[in-house]
mmCIF file of C-alpha atoms and ligand atoms in Angstrom:
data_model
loop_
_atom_site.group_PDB
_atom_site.id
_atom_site.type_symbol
_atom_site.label_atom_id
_atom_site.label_comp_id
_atom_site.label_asym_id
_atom_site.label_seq_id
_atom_site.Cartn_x
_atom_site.Cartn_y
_atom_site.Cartn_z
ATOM 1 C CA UNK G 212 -1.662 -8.931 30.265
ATOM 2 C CA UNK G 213 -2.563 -8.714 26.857
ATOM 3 C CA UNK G 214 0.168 -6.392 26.008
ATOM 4 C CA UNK G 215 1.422 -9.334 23.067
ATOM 5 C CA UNK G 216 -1.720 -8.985 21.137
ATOM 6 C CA UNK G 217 -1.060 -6.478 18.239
ATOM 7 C CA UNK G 218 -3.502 -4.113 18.307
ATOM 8 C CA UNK G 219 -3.410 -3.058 14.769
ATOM 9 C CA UNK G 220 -3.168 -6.190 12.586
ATOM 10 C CA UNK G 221 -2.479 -4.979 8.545
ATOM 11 C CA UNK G 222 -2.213 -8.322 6.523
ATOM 12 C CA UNK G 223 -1.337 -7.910 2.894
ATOM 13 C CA UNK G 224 -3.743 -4.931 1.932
ATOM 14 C CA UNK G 225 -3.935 -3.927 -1.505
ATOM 15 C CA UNK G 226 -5.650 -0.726 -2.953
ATOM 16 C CA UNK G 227 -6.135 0.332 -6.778
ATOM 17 C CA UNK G 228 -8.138 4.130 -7.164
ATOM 18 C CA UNK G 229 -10.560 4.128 -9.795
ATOM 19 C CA UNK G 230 -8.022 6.086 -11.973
ATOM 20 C CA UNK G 231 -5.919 2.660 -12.024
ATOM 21 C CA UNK G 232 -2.805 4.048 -9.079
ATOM 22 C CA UNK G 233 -1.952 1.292 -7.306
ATOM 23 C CA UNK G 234 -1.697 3.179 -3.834
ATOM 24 C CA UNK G 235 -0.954 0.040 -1.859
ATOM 25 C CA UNK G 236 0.664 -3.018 -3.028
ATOM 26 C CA UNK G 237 0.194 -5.752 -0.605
ATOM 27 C CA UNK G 238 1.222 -4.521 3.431
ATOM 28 C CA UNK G 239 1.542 -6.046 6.206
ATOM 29 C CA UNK G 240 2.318 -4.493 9.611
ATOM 30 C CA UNK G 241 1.278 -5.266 13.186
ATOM 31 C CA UNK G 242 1.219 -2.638 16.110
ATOM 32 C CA UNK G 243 1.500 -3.962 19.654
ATOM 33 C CA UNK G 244 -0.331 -1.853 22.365
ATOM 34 C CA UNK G 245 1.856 1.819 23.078
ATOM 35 C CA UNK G 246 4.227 1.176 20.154
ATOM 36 C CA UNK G 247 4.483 4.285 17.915
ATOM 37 C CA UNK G 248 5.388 3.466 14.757
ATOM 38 C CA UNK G 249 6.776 5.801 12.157
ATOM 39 C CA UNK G 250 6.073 5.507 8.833
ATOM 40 C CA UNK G 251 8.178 7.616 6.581
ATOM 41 C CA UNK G 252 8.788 7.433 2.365
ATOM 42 C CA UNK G 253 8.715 9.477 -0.587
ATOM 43 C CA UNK G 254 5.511 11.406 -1.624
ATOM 44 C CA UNK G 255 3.247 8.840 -3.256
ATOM 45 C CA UNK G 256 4.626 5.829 -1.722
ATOM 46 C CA UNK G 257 1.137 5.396 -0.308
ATOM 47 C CA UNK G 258 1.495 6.332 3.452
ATOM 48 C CA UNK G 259 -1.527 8.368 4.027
ATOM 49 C CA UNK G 260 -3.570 5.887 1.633
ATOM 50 C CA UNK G 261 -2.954 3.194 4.728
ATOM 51 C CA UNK G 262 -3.537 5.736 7.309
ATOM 52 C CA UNK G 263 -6.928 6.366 5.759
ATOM 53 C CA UNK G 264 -7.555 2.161 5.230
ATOM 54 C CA UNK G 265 -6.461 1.759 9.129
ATOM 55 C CA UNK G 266 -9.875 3.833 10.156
ATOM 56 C CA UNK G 267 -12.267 2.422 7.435
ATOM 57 C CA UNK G 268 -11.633 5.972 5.447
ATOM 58 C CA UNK G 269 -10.824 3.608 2.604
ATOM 59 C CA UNK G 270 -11.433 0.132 1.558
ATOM 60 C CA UNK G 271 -9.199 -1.809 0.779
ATOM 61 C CA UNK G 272 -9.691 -4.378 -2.337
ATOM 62 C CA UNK G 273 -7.673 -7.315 -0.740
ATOM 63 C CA UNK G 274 -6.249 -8.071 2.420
ATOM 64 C CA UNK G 275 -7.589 -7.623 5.934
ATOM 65 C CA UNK G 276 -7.275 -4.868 8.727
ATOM 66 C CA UNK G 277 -8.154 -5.908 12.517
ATOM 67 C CA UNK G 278 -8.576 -2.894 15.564
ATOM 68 C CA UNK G 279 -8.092 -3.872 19.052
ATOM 69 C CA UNK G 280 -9.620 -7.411 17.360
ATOM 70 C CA UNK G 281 -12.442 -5.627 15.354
ATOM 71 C CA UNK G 282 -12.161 -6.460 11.817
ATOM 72 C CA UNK G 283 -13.087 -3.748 9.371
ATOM 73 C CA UNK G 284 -15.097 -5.478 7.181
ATOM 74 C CA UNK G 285 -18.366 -4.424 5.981
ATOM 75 C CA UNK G 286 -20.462 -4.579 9.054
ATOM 76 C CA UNK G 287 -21.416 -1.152 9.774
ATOM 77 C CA UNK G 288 -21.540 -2.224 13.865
ATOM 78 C CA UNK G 289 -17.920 -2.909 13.136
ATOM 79 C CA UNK G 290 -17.043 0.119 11.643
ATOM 80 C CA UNK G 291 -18.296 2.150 13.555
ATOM 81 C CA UNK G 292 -16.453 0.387 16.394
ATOM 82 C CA UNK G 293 -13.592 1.470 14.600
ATOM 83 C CA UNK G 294 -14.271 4.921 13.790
ATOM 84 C CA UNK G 295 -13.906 5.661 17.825
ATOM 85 C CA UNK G 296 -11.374 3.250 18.309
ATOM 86 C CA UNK G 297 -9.313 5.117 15.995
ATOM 87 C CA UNK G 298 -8.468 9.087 16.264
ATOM 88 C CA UNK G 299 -7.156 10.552 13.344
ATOM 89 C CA UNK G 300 -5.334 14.094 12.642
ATOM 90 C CA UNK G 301 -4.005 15.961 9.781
ATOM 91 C CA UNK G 302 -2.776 17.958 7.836
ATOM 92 C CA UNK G 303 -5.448 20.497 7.548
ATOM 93 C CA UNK G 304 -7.053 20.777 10.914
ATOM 94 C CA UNK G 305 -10.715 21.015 10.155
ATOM 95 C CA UNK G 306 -11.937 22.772 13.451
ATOM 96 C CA UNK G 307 -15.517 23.914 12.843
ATOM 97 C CA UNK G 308 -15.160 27.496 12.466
ATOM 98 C CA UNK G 309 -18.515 28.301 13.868
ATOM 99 C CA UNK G 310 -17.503 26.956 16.902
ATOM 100 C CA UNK G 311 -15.351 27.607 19.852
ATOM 101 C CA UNK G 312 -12.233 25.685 20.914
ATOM 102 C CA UNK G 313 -14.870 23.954 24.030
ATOM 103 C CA UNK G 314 -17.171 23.527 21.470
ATOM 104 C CA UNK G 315 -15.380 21.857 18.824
ATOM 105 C CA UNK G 316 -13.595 19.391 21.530
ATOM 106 C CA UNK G 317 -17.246 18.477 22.469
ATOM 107 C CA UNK G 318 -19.056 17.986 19.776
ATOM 108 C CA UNK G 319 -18.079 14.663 19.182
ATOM 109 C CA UNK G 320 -18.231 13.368 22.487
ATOM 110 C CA UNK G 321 -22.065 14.414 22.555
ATOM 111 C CA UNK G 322 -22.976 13.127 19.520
ATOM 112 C CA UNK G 323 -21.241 9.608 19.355
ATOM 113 C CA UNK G 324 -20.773 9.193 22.608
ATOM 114 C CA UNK G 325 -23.874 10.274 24.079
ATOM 115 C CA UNK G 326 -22.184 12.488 27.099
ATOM 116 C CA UNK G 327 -24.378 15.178 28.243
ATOM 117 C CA UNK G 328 -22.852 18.648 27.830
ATOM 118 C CA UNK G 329 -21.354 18.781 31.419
ATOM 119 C CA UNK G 330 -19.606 15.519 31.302
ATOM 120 C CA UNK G 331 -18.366 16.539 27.731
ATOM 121 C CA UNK G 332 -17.204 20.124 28.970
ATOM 122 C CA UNK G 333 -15.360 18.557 32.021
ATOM 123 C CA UNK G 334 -13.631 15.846 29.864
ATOM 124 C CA UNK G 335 -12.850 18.775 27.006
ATOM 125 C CA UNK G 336 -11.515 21.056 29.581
ATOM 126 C CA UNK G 337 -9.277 17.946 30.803
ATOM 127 C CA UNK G 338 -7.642 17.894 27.497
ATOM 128 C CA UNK G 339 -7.159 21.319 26.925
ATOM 129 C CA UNK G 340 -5.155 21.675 29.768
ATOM 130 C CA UNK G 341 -3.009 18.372 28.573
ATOM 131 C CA UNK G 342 -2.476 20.386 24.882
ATOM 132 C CA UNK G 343 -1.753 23.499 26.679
ATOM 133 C CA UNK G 344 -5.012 25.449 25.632
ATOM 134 C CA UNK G 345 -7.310 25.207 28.637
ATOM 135 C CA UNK G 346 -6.869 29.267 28.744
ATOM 136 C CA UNK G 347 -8.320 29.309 24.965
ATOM 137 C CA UNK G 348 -11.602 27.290 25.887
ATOM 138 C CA UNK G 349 -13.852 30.072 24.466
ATOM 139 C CA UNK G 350 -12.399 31.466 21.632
ATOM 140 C CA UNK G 351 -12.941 30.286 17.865
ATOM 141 C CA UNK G 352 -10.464 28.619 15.626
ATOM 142 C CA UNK G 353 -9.672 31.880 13.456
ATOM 143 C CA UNK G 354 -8.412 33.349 16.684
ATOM 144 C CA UNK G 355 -5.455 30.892 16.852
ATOM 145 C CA UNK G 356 -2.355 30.356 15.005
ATOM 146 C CA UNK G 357 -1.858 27.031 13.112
ATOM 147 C CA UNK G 358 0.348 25.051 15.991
ATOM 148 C CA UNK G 359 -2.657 25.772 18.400
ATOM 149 C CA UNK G 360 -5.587 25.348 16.173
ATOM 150 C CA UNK G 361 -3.886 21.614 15.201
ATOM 151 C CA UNK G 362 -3.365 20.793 19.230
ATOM 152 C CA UNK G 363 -7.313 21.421 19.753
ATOM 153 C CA UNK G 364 -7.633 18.806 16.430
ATOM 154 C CA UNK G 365 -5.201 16.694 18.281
ATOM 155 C CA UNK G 366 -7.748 17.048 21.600
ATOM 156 C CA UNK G 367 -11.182 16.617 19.509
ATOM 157 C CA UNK G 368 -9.711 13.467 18.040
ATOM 158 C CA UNK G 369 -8.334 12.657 22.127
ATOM 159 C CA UNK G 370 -11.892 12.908 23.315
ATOM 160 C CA UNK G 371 -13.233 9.953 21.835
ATOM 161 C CA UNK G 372 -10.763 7.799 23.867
ATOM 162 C CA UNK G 373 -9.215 6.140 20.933
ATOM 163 C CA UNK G 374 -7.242 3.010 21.543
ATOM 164 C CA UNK G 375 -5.201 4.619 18.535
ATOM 165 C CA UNK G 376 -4.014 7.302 16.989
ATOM 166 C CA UNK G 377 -3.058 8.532 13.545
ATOM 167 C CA UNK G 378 -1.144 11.263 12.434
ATOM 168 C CA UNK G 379 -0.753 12.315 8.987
ATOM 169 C CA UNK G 380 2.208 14.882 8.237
ATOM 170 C CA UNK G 381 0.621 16.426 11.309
ATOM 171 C CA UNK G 382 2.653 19.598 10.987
ATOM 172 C CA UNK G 383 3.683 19.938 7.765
ATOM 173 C CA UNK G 384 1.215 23.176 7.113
ATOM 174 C CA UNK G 385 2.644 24.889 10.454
ATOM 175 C CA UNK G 386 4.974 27.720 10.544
ATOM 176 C CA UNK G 387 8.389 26.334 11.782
ATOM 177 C CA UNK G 388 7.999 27.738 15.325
ATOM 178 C CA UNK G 389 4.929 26.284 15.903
ATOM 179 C CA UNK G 390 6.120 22.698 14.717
ATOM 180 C CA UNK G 391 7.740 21.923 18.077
ATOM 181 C CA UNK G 392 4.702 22.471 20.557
ATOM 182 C CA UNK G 393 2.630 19.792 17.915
ATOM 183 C CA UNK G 394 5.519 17.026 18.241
ATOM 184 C CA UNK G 395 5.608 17.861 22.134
ATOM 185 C CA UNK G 396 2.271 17.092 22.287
ATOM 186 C CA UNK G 397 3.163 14.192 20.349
ATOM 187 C CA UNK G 398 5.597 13.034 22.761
ATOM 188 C CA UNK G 399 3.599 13.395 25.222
ATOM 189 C CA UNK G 400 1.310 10.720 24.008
ATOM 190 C CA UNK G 401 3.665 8.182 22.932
ATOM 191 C CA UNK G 402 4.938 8.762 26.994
ATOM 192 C CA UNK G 403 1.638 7.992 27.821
ATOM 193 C CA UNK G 404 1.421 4.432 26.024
ATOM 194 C CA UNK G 405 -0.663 5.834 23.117
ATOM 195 C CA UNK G 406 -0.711 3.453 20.836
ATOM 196 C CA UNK G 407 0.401 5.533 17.702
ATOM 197 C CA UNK G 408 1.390 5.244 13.729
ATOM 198 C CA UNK G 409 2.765 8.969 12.367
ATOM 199 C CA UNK G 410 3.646 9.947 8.999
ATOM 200 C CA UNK G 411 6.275 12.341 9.426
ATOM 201 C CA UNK G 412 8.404 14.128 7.861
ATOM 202 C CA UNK G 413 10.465 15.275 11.285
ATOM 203 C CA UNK G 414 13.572 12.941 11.879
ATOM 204 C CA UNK G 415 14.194 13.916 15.210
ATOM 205 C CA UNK G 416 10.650 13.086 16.394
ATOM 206 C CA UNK G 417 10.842 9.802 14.572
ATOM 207 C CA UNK G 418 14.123 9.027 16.472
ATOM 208 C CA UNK G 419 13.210 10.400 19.947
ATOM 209 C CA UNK G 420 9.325 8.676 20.068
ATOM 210 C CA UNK G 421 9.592 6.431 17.298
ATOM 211 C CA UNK G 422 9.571 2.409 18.211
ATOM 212 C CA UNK G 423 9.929 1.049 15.017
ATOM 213 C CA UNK G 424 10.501 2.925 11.778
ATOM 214 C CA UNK G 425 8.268 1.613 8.388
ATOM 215 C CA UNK G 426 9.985 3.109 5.193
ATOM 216 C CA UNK G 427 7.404 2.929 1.907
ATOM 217 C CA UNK G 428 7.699 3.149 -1.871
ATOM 218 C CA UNK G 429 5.088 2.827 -4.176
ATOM 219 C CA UNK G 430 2.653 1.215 -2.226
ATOM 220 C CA UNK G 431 4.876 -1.255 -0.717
ATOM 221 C CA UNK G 432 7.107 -1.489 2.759
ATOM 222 C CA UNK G 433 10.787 -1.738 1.265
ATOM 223 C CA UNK G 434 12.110 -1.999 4.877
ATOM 224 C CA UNK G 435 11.505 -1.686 8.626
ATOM 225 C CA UNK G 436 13.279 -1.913 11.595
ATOM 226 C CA UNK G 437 13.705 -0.466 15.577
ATOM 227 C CA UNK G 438 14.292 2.993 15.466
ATOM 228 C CA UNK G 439 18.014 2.884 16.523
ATOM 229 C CA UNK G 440 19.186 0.025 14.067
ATOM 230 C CA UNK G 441 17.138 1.528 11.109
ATOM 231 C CA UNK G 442 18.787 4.747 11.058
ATOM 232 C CA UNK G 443 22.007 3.659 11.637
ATOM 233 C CA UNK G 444 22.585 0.937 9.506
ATOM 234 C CA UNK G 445 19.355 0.554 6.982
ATOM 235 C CA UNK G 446 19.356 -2.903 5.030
ATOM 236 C CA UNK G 447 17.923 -1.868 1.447
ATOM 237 C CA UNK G 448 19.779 0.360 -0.314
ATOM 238 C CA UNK G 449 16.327 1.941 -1.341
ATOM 239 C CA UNK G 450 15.964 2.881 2.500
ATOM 240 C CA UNK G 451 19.691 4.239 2.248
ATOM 241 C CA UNK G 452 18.851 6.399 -1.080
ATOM 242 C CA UNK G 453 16.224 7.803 0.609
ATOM 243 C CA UNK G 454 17.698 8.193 4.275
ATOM 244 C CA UNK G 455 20.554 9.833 2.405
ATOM 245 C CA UNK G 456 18.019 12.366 0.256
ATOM 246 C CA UNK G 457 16.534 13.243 3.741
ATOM 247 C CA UNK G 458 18.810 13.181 6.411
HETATM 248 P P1 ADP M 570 1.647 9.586 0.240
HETATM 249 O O1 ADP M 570 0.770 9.909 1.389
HETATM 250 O O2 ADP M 570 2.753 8.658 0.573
HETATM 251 O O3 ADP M 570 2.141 10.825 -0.448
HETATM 252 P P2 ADP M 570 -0.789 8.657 -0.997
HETATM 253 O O4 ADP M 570 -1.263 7.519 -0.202
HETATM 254 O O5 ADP M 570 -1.468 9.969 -0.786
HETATM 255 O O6 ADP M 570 0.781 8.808 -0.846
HETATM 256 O O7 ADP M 570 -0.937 8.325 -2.532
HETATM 257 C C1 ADP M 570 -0.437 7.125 -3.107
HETATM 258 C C2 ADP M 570 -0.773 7.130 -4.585
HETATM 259 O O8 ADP M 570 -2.187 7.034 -4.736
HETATM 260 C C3 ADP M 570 -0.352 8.393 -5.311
HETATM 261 O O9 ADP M 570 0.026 8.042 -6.616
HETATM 262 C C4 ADP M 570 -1.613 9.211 -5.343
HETATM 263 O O10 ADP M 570 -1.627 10.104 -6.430
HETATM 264 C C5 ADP M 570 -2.687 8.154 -5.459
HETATM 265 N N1 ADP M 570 -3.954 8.538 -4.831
HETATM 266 C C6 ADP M 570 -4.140 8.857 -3.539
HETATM 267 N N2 ADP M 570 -5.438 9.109 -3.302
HETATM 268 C C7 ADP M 570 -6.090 8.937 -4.477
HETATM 269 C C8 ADP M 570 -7.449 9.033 -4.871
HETATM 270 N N3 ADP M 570 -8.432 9.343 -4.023
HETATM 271 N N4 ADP M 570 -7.750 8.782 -6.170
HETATM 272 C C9 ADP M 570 -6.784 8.453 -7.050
HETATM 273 N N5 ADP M 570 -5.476 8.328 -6.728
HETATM 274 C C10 ADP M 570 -5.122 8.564 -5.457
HETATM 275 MG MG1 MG M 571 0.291 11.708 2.288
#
């Protein structure tokens, strides 16, 4: 199989903003197919900055990023590529308000990926069901609380059968009891052999899914490791500051 070949390939990206921040200061990382990696740090360390560079959101000024062995280089072919090979959520969820949970879980399939509406409605309602919202089909976004408005996100982004997907601080705007039925969802995917990097700020998720932990500061990795061996014994005592603020 080809289960060796990373499919996300990161090598030493760098990315200044106009206003002169260096966001991200040289990064590497690989991700082999159905690893979830988490990436965790301190706010401004740069983690949603490479999120946003792994799905051609950003450019970066230096360095090289490769999806399922499409470069993201200038070619619009290529990035386009990318845009469905990558799914992206969050924060803010972004349903379109004017349109119903179906609706918004279709509209992308329709448009980029030219499925007529029945095809798109049967593949929608398949993902509903698999976010626990197949029962909410018709109603609009308004009508639902945070944690279910962010699993239909999580299903719109699904429906473009992304080889990957990205989730930044997916529930850090949800209520506390609604936090847990995101990460299960979560979990769910990273069962399923999604192949997945999270920014998170939820520990126990990062222990129970994560593969690999990434720990960031300003703009650079400091340290990463296998879940189990990060945690318990970090190797920088950067990552142990921080663990230590956290934990
Ligand atoms: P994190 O997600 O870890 O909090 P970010 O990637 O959002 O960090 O930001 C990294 C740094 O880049 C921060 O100093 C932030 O203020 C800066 N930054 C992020 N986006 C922009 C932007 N569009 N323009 C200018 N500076 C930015
Ligand atoms: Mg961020």
């Amino acid at each position: 199989t080809t289960n060796a070949a990373p499919v996300i390939v990161v090598e030493n990206i760098s990315k200044t903003f106009q206003n002169g921040v260096k966001a991200l200061d040289g990064v590497s990382l690989s991700v082999s197919r159905s690893e979830v990696v988490v990436v965790i740090g301190p706010s401004g360390s740069g983690k949603s900055t490479l999120l946003r560079c792994l799905n051609g959101l950003e450019d970066v000024d230096e360095g090289r990023v490769v999806i399922d062995s499409i470069p993201l280089d200038d070619t619009r072919r290529h990035r386009d590529a990318i845009r469905q090979e990558v799914g992206m959520v969050f924060q803010s969820f972004n349903l379109f308000p004017h349109l119903t949970v179906l609706g918004n879980v279709n509209l992308a399939q329709t448009l980029v990926r030219g499925k007529s509406r029945s095809e798109a409605t049967a593949a929608s309602m398949a993902l509903l069901t698999r976010v626990g919202l197949a029962d909410r089909a018709d109603s609009y976004p308004s009508q639902l609380s945070g944690g279910q408005q962010q699993r239909v996100a999580i299903a719109r982004a699904l429906a473009m059968q992304p080889t990957v997907m990205l989730f930044d601080e997916a529930t850090s705007a949800l209520d506390p009891e609604m936090i847990g039925e995101v990460l299960e969802v979560m979990r769910g995917l990273a069962a399923d052999g999604m192949t997945m990097v999270v920014v998170t700020h939820e520990m126990g998720f990062a222990r129970e899914a994560g593969d690999r932990i990434v720990f960031m500061e300003h703009g650079r990795i400091v340290e990463e490791g296998p879940t189990r061996r990060f945690f318990d014994s970090p190797r920088e005592e950067r990552t142990r500051l921080f663990l230590g603020q956290i934990l």
